Protein backbone atom coordinates (compact mmCIF):
# COMPACT_ATOMS: atom_id res chain seq x y z
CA UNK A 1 -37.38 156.70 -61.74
CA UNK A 2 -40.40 155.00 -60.67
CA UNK A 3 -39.41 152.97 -57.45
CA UNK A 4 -36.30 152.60 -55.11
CA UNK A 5 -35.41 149.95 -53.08
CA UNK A 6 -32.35 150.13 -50.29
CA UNK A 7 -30.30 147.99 -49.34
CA UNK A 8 -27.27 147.52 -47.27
CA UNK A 9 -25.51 146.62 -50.27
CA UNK A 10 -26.77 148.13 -52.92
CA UNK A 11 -30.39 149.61 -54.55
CA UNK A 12 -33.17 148.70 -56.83
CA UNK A 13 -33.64 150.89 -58.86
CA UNK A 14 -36.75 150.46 -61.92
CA UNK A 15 -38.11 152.75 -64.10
CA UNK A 16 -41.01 152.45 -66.52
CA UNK A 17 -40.69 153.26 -70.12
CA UNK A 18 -44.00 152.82 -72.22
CA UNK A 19 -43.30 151.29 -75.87
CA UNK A 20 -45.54 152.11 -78.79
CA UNK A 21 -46.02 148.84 -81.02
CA UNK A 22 -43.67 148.75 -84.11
CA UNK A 23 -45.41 148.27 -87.14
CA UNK A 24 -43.13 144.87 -87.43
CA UNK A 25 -43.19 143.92 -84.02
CA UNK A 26 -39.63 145.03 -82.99
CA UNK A 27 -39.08 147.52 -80.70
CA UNK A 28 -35.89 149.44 -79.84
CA UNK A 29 -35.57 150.84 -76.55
CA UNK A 30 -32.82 153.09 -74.93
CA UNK A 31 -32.99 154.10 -71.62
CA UNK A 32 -30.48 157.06 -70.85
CA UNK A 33 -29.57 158.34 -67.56
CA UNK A 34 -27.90 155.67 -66.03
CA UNK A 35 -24.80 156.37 -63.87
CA UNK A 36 -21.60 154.75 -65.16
CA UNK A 37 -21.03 152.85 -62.40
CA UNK A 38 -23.78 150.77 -63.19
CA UNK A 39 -22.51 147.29 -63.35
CA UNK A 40 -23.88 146.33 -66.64
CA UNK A 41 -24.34 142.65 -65.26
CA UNK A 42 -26.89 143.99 -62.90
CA UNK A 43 -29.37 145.76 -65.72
CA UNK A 44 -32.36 143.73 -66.34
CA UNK A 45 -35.41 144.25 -67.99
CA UNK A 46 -38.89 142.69 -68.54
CA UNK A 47 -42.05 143.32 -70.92
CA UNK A 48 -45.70 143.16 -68.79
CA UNK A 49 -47.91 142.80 -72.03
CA UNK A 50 -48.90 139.65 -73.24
CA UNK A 51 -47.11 138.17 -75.84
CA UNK A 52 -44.57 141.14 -75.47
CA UNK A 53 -40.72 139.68 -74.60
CA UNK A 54 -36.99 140.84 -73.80
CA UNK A 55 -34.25 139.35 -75.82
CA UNK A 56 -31.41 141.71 -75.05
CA UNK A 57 -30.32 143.96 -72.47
CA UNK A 58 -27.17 145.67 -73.18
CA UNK A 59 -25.13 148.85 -71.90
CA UNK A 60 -23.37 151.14 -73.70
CA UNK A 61 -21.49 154.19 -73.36
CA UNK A 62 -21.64 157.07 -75.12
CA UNK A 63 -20.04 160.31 -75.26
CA UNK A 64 -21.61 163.34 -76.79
CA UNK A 65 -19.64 165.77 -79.18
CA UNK A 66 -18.66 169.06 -77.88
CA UNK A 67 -18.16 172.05 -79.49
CA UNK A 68 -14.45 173.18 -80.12
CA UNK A 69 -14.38 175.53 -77.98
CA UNK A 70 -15.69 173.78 -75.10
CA UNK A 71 -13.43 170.89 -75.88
CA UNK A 72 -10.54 173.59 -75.40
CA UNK A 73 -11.49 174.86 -71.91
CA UNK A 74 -11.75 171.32 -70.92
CA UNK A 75 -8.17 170.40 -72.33
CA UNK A 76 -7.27 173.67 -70.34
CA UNK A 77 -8.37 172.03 -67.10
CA UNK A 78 -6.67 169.23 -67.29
CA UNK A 79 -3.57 170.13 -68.30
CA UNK A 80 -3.45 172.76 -65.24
């Protein structure tokens, strides 16, 4: 996180990610760590370099694989 802003209705919140050039221009950039409440209307994004753009801002979800027998105390939890 590299600034927060409050307000009565909400935060800004921006962080900083550095991108190495790609050797054909294109860059793909994930930043993780969001909280899922995130609205995803609300996530914007801008390049400072010159000549350097945004063309898509997206958020996605994504649920990392657990081992078995973690997956089985969980399913124990819930169904107490």
């Amino acid at each position: 996180m590299d600034a927060v802003t409050v307000y009565a209705s909400g935060a800004l919140c921006q962080r900083r990610v550095v991108v190495d050039g790609a050797p054909d221009g294109v860059s793909r950039v994930r930043v993780g760590g969001l909280p899922l409440a995130a609205d995803a209307g609300s996530l914007r994004a801008r390049a400072v370099s010159p000549g350097v753009g945004v063309t898509d801002v997206r958020r996605e979800l994504r649920a990392e694989p657990q081992a078995p027998e973690r997956l089985a105390a969980l399913k124990q939890d819930v169904d107490a």
